[in-house]
Tab-separated table of N, CA and C in Angstrom:
chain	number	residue	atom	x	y	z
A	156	UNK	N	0.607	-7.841	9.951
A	156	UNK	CA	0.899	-6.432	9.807
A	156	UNK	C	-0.299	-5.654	9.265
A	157	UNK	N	-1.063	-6.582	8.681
A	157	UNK	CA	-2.226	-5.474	7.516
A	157	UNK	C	-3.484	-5.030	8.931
A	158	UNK	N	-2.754	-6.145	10.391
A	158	UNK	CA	-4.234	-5.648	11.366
A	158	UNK	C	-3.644	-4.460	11.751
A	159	UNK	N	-2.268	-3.829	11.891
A	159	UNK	CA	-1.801	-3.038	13.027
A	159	UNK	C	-2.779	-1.986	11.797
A	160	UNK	N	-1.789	-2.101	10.053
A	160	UNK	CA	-2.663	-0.875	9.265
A	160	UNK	C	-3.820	-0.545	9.207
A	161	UNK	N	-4.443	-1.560	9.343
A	161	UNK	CA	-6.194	-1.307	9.584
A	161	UNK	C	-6.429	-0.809	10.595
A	162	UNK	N	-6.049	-0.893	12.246
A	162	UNK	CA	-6.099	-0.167	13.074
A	162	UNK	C	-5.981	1.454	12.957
A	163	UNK	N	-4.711	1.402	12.433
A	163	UNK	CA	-4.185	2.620	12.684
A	163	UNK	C	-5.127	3.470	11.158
A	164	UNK	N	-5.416	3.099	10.484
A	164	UNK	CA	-5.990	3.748	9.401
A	164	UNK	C	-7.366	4.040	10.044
A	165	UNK	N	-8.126	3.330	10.729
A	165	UNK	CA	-9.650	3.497	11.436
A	165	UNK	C	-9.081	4.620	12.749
A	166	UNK	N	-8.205	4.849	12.910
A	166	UNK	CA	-7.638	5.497	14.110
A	166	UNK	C	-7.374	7.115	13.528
A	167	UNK	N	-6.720	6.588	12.697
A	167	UNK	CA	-5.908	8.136	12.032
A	167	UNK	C	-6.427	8.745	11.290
A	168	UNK	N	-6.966	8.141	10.239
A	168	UNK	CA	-7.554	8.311	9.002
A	168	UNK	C	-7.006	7.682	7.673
A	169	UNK	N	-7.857	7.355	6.448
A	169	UNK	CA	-7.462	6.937	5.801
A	169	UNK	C	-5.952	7.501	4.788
A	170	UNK	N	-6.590	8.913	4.608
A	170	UNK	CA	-5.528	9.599	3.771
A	170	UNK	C	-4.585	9.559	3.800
A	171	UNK	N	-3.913	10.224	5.206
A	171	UNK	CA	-2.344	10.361	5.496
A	171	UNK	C	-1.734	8.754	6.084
A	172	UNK	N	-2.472	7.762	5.579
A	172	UNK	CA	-1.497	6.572	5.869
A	172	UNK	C	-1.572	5.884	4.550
A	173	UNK	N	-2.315	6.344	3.588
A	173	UNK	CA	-2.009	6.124	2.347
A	173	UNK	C	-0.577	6.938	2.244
A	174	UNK	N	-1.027	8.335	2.224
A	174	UNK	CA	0.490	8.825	1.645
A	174	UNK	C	2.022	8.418	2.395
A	175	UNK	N	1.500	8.232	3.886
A	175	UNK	CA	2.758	7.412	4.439
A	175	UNK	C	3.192	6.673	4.311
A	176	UNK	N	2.412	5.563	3.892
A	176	UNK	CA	2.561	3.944	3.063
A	176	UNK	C	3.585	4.577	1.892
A	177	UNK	N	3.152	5.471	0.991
A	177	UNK	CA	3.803	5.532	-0.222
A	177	UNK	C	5.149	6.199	-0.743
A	178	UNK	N	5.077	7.166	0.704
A	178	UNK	CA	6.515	8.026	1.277
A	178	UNK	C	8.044	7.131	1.461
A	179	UNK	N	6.667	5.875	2.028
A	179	UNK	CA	7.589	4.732	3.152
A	179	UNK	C	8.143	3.936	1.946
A	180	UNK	N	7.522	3.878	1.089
A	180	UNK	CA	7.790	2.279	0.377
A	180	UNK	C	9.234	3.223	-0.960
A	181	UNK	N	8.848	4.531	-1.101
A	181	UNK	CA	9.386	5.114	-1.990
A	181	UNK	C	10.582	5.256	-1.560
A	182	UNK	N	11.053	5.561	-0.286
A	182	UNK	CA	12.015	5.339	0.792
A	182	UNK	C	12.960	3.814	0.940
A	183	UNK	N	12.159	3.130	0.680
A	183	UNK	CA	12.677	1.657	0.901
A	183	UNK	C	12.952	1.730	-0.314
A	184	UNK	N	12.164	2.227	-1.213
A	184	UNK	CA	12.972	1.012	-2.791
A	184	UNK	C	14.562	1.752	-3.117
A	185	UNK	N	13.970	3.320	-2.433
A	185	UNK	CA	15.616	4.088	-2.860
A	185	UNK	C	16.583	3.533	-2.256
A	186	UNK	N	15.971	2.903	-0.713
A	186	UNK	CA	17.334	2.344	-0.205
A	186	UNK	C	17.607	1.226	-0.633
A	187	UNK	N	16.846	0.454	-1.173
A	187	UNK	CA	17.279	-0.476	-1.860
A	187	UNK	C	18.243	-0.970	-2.797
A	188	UNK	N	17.623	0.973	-3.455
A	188	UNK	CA	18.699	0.741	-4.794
A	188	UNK	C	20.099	1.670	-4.465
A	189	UNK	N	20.430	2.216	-3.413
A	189	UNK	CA	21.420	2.829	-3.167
A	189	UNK	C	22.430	1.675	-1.949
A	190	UNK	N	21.722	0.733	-1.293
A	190	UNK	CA	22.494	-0.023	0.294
A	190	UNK	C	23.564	-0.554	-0.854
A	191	UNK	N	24.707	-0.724	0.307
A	191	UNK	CA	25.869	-1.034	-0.082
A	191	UNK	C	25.976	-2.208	0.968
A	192	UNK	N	25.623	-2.008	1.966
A	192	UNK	CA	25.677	-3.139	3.242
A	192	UNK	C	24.872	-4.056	3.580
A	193	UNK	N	25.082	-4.879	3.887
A	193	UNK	CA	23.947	-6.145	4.770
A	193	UNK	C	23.108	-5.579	5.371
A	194	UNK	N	23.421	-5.266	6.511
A	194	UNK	CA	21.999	-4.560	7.766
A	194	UNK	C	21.076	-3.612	6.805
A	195	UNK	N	22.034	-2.912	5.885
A	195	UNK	CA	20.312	-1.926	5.114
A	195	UNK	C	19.737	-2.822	3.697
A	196	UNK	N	19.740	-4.063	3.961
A	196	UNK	CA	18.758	-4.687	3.371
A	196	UNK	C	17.772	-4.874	3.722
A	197	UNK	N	17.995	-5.838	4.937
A	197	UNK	CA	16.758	-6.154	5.532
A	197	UNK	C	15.876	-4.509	6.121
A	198	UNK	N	16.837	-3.641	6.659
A	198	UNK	CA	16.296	-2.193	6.899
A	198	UNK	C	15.161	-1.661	5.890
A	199	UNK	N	15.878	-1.750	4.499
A	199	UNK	CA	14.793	-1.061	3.300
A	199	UNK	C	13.756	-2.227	3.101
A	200	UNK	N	13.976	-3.486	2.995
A	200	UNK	CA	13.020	-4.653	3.047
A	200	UNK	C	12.075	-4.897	3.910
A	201	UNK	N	12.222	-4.363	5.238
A	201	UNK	CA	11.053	-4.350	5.815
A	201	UNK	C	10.236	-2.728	6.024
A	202	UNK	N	10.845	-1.438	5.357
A	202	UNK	CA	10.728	-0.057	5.298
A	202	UNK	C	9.511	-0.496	4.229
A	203	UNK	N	9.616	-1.625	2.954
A	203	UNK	CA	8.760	-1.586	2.128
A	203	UNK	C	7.836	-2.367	2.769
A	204	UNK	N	7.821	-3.047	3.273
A	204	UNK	CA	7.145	-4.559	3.370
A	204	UNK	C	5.804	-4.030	4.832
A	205	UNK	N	6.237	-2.982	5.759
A	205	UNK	CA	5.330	-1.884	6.823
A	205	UNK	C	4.865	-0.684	5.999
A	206	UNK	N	5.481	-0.181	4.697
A	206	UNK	CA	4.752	0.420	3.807
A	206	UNK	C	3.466	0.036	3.251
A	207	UNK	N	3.533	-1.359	3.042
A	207	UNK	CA	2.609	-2.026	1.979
A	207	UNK	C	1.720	-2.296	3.420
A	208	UNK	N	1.702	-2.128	4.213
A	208	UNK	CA	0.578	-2.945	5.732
A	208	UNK	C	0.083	-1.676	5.764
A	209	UNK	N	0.496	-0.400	6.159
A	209	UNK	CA	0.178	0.570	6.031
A	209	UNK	C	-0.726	1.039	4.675
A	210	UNK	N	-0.232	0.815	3.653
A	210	UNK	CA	-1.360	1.382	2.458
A	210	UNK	C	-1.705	0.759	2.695
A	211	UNK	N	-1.970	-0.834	2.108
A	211	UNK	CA	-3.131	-1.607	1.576
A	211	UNK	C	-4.088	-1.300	2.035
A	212	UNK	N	-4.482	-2.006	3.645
A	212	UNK	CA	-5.767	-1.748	4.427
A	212	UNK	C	-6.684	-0.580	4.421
A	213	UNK	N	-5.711	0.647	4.126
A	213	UNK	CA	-5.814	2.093	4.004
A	213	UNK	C	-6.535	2.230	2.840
A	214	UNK	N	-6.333	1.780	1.629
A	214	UNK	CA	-6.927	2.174	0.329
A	214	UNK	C	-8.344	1.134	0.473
A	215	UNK	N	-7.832	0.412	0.538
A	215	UNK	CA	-9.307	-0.715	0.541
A	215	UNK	C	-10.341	-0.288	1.616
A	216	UNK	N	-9.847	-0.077	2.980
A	216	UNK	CA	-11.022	0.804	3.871
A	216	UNK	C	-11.516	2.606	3.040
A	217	UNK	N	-10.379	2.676	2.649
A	217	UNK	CA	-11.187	4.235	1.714
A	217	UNK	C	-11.844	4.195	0.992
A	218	UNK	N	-11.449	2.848	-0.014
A	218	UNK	CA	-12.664	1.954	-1.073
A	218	UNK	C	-14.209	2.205	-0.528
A	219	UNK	N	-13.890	1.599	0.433
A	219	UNK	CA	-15.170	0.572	1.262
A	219	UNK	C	-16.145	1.869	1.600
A	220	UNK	N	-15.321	3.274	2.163
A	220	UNK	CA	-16.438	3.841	3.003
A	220	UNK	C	-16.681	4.823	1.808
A	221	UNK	N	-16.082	4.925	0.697
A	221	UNK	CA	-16.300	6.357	-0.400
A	221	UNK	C	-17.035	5.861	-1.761
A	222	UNK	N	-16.928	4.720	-1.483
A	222	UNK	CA	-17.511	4.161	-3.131
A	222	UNK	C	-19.102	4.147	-3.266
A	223	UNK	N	-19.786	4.331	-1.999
A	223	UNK	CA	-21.022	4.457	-2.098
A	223	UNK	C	-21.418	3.047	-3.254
A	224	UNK	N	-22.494	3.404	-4.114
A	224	UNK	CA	-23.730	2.536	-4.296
A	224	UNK	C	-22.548	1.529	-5.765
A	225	UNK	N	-21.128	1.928	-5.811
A	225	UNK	CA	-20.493	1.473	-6.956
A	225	UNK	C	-19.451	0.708	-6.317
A	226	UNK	N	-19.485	0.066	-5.066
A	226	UNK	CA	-18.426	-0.311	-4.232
A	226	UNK	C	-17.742	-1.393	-5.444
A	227	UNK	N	-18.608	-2.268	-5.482
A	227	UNK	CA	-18.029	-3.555	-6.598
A	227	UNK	C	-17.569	-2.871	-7.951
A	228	UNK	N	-18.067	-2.252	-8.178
A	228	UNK	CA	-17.633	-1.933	-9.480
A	228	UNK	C	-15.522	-1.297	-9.254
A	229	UNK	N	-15.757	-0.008	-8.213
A	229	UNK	CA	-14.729	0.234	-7.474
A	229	UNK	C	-13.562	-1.002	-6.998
A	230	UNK	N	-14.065	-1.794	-6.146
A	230	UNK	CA	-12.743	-3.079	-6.181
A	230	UNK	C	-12.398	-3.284	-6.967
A	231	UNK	N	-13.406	-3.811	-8.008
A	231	UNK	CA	-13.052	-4.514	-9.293
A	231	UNK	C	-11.972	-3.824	-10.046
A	232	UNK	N	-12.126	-2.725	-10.121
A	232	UNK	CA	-11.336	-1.507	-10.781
A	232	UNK	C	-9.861	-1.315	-9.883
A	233	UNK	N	-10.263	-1.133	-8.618
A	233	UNK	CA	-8.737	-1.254	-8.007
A	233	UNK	C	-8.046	-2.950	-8.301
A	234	UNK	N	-8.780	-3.781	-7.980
A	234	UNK	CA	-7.768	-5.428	-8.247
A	234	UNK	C	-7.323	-5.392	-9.643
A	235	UNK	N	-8.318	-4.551	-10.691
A	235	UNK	CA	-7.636	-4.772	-12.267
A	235	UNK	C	-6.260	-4.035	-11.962
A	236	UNK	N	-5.775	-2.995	-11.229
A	236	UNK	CA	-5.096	-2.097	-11.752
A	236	UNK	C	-4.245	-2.490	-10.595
A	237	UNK	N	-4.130	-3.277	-9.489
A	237	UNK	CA	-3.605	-3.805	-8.764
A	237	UNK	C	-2.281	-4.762	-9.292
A	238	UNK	N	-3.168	-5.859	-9.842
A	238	UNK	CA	-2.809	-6.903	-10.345
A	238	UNK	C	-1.927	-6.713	-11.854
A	239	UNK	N	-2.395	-5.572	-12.463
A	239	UNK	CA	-1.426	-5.551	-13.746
A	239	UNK	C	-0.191	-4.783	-13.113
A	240	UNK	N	-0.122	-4.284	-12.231
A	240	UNK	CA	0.826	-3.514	-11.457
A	240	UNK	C	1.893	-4.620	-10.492
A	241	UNK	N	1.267	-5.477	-10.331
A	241	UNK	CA	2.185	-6.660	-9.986
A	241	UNK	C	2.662	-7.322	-11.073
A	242	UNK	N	2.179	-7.352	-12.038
A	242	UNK	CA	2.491	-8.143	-13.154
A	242	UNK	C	3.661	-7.428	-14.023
A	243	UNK	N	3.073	-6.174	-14.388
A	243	UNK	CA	4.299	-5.514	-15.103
A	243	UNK	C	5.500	-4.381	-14.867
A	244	UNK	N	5.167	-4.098	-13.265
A	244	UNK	CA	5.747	-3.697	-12.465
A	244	UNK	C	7.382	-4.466	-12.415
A	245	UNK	N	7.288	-5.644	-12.241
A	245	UNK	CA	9.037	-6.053	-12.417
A	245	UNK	C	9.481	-6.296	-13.794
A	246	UNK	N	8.655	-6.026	-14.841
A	246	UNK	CA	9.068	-6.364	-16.144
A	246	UNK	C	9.704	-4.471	-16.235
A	247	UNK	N	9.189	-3.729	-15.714
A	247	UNK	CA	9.317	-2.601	-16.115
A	247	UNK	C	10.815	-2.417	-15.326
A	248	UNK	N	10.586	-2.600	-13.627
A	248	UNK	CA	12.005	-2.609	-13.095
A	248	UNK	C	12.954	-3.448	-13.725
């Protein structure tokens, strides 16, 4: 999924598939927390899961072409803030 986002992010542009990624995923978690039924599980579960294919590639190619002469420093800074965001992200939910 992260090739279709990379496509479509080199296609479209980076910006508006960041914010679509984040529209999308904000969308899925509500349905998540509102489905009452079977079928809108997997529905909001994969609403998040084409969210996250959509950003990722998107932020990391925006990384790549805007960070100029601080690129490393830049990853480094997005994986710190990545990774504590996976980490305390379900302690918080």
């Amino acid at each position: 999924m992260f090739l279709l986002g990379g496509t479509l992010a080199d296609r479209l542009g980076y910006k508006p598939l960041i914010v679509t990624g984040c529209l999308l995923r904000t969308g899925g978690f509500a349905l998540l927390a509102v489905a009452e039924t079977l079928p809108a599980l997997p529905v909001a579960s994969a609403a998040t899961g084409f969210a996250g294919a959509l950003f990722n590639p998107a932020v990391r190619a925006y990384l790549a072409a805007n960070s100029g002469e601080r690129r490393v420093e830049a990853f480094a800074v997005f994986n710190v803030f990545y990774q504590a965001g996976i980490l305390v992200g379900p302690i918080v939910g």
